[in-house]
Short mmCIF file of N, CA and C in Angstrom, two decimals:
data_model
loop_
_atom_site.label_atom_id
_atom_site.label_comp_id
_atom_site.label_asym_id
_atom_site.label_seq_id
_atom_site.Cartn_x
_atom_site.Cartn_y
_atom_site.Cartn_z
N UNK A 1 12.96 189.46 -33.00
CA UNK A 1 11.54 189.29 -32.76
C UNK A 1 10.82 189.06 -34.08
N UNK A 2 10.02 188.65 -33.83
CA UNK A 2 9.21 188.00 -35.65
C UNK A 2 8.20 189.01 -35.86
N UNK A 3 8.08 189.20 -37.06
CA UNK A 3 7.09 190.17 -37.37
C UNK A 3 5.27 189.91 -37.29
N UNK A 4 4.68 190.56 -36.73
CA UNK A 4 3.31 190.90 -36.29
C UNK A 4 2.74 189.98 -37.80
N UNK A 5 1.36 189.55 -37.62
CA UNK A 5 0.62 188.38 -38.64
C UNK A 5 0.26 190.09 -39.67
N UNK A 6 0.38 189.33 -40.37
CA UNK A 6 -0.35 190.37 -42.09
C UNK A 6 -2.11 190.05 -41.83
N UNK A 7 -2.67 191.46 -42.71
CA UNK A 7 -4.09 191.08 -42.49
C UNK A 7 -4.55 190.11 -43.56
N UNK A 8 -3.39 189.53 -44.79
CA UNK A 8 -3.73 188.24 -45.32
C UNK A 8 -3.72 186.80 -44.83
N UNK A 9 -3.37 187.00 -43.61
CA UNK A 9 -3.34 185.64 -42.67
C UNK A 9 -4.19 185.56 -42.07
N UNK A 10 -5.25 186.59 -41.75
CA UNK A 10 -6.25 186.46 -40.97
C UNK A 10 -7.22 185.60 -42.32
N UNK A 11 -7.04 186.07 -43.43
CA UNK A 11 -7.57 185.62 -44.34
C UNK A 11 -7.44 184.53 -45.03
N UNK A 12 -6.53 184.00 -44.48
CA UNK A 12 -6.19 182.50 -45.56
C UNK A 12 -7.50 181.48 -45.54
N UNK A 13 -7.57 180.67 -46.81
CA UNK A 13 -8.69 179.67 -46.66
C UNK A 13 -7.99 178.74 -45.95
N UNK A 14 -9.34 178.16 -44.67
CA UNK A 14 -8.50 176.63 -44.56
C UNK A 14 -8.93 175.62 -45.26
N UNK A 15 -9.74 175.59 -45.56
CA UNK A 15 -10.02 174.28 -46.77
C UNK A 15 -8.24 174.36 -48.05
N UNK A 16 -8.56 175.61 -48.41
CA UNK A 16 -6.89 175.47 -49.64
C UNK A 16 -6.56 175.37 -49.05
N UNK A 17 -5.90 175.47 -47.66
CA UNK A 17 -4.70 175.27 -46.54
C UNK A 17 -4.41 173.68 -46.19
N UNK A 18 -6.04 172.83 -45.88
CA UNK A 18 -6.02 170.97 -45.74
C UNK A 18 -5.20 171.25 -46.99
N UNK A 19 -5.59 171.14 -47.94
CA UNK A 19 -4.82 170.58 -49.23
C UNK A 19 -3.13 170.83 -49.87
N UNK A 20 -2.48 172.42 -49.15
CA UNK A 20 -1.54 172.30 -49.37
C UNK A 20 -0.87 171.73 -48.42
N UNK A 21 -1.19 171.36 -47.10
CA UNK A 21 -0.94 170.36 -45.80
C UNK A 21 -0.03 168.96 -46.45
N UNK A 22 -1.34 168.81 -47.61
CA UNK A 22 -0.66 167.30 -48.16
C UNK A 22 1.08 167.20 -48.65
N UNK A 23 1.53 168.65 -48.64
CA UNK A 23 3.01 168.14 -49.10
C UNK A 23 3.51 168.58 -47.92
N UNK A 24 3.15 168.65 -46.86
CA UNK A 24 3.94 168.58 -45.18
C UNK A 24 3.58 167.35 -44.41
N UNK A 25 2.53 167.01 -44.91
CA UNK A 25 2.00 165.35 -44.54
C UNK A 25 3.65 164.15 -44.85
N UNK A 26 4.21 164.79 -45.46
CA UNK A 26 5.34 163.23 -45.19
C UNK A 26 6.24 163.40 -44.20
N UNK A 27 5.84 164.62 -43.31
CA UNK A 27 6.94 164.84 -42.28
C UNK A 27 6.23 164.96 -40.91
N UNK A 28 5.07 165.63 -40.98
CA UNK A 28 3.88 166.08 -39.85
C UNK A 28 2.49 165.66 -40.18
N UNK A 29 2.30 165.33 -39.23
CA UNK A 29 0.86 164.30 -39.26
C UNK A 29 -0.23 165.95 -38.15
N UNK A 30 -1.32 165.44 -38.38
CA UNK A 30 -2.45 166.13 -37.72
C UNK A 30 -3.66 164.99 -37.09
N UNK A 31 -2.39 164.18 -36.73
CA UNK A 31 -3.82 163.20 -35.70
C UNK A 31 -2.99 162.79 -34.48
N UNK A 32 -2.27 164.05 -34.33
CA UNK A 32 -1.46 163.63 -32.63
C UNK A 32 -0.31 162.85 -32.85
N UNK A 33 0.21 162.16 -33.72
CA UNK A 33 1.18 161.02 -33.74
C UNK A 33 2.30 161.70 -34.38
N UNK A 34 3.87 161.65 -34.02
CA UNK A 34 4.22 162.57 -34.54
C UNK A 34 5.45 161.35 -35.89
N UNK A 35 5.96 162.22 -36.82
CA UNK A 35 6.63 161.01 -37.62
C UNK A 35 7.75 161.60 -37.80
N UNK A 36 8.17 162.28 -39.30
CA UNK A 36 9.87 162.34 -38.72
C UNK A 36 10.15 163.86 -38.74
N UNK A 37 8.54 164.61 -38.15
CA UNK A 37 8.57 166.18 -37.73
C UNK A 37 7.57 165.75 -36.41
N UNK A 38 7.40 166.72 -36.20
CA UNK A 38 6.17 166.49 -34.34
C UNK A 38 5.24 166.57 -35.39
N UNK A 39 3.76 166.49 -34.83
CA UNK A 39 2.55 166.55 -35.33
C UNK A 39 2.10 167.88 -34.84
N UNK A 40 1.36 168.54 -35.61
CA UNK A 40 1.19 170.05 -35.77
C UNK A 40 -0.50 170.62 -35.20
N UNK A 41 -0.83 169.28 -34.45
CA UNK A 41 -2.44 169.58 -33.68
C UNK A 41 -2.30 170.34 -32.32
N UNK A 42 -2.94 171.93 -32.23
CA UNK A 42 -2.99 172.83 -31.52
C UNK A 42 -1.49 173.82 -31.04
N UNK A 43 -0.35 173.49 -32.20
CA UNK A 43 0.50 174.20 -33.01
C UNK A 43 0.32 175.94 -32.52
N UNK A 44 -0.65 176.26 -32.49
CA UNK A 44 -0.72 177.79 -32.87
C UNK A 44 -1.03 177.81 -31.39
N UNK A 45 0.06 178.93 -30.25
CA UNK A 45 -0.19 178.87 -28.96
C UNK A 45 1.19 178.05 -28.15
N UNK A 46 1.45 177.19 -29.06
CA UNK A 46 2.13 176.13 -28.34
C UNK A 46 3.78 176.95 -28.08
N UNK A 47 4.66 176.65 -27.51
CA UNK A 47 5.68 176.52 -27.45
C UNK A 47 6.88 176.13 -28.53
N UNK A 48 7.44 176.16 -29.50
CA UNK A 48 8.30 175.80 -30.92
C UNK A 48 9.43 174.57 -30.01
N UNK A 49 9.72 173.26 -29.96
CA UNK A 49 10.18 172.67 -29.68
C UNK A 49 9.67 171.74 -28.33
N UNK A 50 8.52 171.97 -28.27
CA UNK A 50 8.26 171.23 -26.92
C UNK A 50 6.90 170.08 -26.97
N UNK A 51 6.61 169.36 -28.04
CA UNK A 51 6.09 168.18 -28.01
C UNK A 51 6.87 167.23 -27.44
N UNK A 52 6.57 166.83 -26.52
CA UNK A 52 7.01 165.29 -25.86
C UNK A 52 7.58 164.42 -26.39
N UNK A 53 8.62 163.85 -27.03
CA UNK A 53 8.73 162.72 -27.73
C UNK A 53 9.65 162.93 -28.88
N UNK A 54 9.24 164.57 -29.59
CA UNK A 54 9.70 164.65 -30.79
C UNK A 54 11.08 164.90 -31.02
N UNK A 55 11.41 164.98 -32.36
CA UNK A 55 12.36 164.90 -32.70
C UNK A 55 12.88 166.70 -33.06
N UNK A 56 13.63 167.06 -32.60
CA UNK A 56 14.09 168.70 -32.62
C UNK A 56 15.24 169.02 -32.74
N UNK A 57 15.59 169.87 -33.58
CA UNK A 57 16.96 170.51 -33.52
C UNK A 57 17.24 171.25 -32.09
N UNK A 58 18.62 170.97 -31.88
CA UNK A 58 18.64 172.26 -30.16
C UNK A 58 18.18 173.61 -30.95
N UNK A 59 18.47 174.12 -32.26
CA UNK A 59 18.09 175.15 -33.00
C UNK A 59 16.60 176.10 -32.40
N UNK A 60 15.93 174.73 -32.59
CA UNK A 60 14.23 175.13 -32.34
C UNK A 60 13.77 175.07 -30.88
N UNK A 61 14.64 174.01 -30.21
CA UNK A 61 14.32 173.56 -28.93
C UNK A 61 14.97 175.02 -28.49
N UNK A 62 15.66 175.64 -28.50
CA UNK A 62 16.30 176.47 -27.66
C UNK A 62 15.07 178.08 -28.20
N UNK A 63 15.00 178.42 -29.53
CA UNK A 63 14.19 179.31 -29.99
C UNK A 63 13.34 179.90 -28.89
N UNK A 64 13.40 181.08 -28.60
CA UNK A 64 12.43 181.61 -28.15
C UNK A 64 10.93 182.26 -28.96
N UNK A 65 10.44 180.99 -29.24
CA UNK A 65 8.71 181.33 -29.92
C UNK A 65 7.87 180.62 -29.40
N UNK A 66 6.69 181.55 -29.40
CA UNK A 66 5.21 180.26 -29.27
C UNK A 66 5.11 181.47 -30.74
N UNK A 67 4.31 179.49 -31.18
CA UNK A 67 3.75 180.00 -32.53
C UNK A 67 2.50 180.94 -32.73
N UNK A 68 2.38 181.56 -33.36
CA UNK A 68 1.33 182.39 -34.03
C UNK A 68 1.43 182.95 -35.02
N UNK A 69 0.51 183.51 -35.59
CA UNK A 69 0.59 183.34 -37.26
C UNK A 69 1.29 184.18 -37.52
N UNK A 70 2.18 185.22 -37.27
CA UNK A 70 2.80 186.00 -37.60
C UNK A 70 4.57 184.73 -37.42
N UNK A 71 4.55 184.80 -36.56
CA UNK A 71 6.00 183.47 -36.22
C UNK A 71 6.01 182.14 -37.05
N UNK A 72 4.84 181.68 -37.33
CA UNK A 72 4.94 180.54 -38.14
C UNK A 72 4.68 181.30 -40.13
N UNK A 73 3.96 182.40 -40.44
CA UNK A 73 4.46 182.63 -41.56
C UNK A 73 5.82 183.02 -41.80
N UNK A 74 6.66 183.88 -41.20
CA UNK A 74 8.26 184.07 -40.89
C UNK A 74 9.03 182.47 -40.82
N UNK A 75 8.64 181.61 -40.29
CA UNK A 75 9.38 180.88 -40.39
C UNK A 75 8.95 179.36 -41.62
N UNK A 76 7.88 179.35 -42.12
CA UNK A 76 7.26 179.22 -43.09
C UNK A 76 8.26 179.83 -44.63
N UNK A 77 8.25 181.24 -44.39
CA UNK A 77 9.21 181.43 -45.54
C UNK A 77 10.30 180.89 -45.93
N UNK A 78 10.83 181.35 -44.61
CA UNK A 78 12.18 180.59 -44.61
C UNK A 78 12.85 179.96 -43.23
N UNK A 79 12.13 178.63 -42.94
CA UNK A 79 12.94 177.98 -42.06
C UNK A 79 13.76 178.50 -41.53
N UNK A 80 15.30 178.12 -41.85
CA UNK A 80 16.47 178.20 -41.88
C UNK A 80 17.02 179.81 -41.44
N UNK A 81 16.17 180.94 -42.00
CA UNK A 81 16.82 182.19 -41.68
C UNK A 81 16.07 182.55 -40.73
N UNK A 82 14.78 181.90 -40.12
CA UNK A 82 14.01 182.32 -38.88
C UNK A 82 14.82 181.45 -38.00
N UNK A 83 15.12 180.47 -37.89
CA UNK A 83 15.54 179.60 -36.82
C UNK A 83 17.17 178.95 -37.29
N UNK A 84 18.25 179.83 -37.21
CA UNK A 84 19.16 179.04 -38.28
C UNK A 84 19.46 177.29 -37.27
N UNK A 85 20.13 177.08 -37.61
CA UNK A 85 20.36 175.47 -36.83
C UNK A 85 18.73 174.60 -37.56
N UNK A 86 18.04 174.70 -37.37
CA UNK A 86 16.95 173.53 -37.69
C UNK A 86 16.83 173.00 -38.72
N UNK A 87 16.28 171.74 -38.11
CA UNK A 87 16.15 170.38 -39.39
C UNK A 87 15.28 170.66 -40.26
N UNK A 88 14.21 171.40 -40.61
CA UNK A 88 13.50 171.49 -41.09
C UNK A 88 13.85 172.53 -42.68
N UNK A 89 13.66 172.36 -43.48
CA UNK A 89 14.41 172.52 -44.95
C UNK A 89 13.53 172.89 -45.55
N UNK A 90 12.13 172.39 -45.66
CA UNK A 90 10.80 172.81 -46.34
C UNK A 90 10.02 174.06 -46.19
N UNK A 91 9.99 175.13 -47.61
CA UNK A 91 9.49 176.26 -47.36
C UNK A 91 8.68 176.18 -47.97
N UNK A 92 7.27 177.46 -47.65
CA UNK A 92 5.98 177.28 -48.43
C UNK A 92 6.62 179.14 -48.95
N UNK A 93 7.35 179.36 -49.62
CA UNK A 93 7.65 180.96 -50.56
C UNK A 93 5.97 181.91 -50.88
N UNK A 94 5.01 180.97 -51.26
CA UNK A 94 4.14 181.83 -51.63
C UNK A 94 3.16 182.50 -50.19
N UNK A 95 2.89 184.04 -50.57
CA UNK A 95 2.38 184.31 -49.37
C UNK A 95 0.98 183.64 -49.09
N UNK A 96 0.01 183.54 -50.48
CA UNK A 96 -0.92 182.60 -50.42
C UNK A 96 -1.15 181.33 -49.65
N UNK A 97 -0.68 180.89 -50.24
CA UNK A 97 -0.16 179.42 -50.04
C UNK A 97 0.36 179.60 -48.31
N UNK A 98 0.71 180.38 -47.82
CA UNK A 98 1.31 180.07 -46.13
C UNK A 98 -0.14 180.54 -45.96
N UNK A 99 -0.82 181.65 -45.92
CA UNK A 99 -1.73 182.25 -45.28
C UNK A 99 -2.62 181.02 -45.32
N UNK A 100 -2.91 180.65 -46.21
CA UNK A 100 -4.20 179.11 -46.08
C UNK A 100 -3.31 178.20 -45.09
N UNK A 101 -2.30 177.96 -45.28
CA UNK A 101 -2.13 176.85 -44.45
C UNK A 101 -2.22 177.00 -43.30
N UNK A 102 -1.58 178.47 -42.45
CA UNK A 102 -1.54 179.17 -41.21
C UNK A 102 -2.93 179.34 -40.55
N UNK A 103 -4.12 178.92 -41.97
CA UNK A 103 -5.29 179.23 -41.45
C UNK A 103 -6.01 177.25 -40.89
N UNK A 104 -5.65 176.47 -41.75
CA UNK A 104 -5.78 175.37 -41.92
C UNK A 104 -5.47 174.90 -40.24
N UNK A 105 -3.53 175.30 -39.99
CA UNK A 105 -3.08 174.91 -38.85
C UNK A 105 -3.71 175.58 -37.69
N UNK A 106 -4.75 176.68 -37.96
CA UNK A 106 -5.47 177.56 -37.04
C UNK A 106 -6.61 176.48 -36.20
N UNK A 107 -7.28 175.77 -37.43
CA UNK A 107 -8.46 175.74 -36.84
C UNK A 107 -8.03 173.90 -36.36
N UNK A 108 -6.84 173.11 -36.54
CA UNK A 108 -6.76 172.19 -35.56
C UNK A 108 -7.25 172.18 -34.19
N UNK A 109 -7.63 171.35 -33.58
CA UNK A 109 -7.57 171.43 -32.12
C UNK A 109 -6.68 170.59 -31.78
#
């Protein structure tokens, strides 16, 4: 089971969060279209493997998560040891740095 959100995630900026976005931007888009990750609009709530279309490890597709900020900073750290099997390789290590983004991916619709 993934661990409960920190009260620094309630806190993350999303403005610093758009901006560290830009080095997940070559894999996940935030205007619905997905590229060679799903697109990450209304993310928080959703189901972990179940955009229409996208491209998924059985890893993630099989995962039992809906995201929330406690599940997506856990797997934020470390991909790979939250979900082993998945394609996804890119970690954000700093707790900063996830909490803005977790806040960023919050306020998508």
């Amino acid at each position: 089971m993934m661990a409960a959100a920190s009260p620094s995630l309630a806190e993350g900026n999303a403005d610093r969060g758009k901006t560290i976005f830009n080095r997940c931007a070559a894999c996940h888009s935030v205007t619905g279209q997905d590229k060679v990750g799903p697109h990450l609009n209304g993310i928080v709530g959703r189901k972990a493997g179940s955009v229409a279309g996208a491209r998924y490890s059985k890893a993630l597709v099989n995962a039992a998560i809906t995201w929330d900020e406690g599940s997506l900073d856990a797997f934020l750290v470390a991909p790979a040891k939250s979900v082993p099997g998945t394609s996804m390789t890119v970690a954000v290590p700093n707790k900063t740095d996830r909490a803005d983004l977790i806040a960023y991916l919050k306020s998508l619709p």
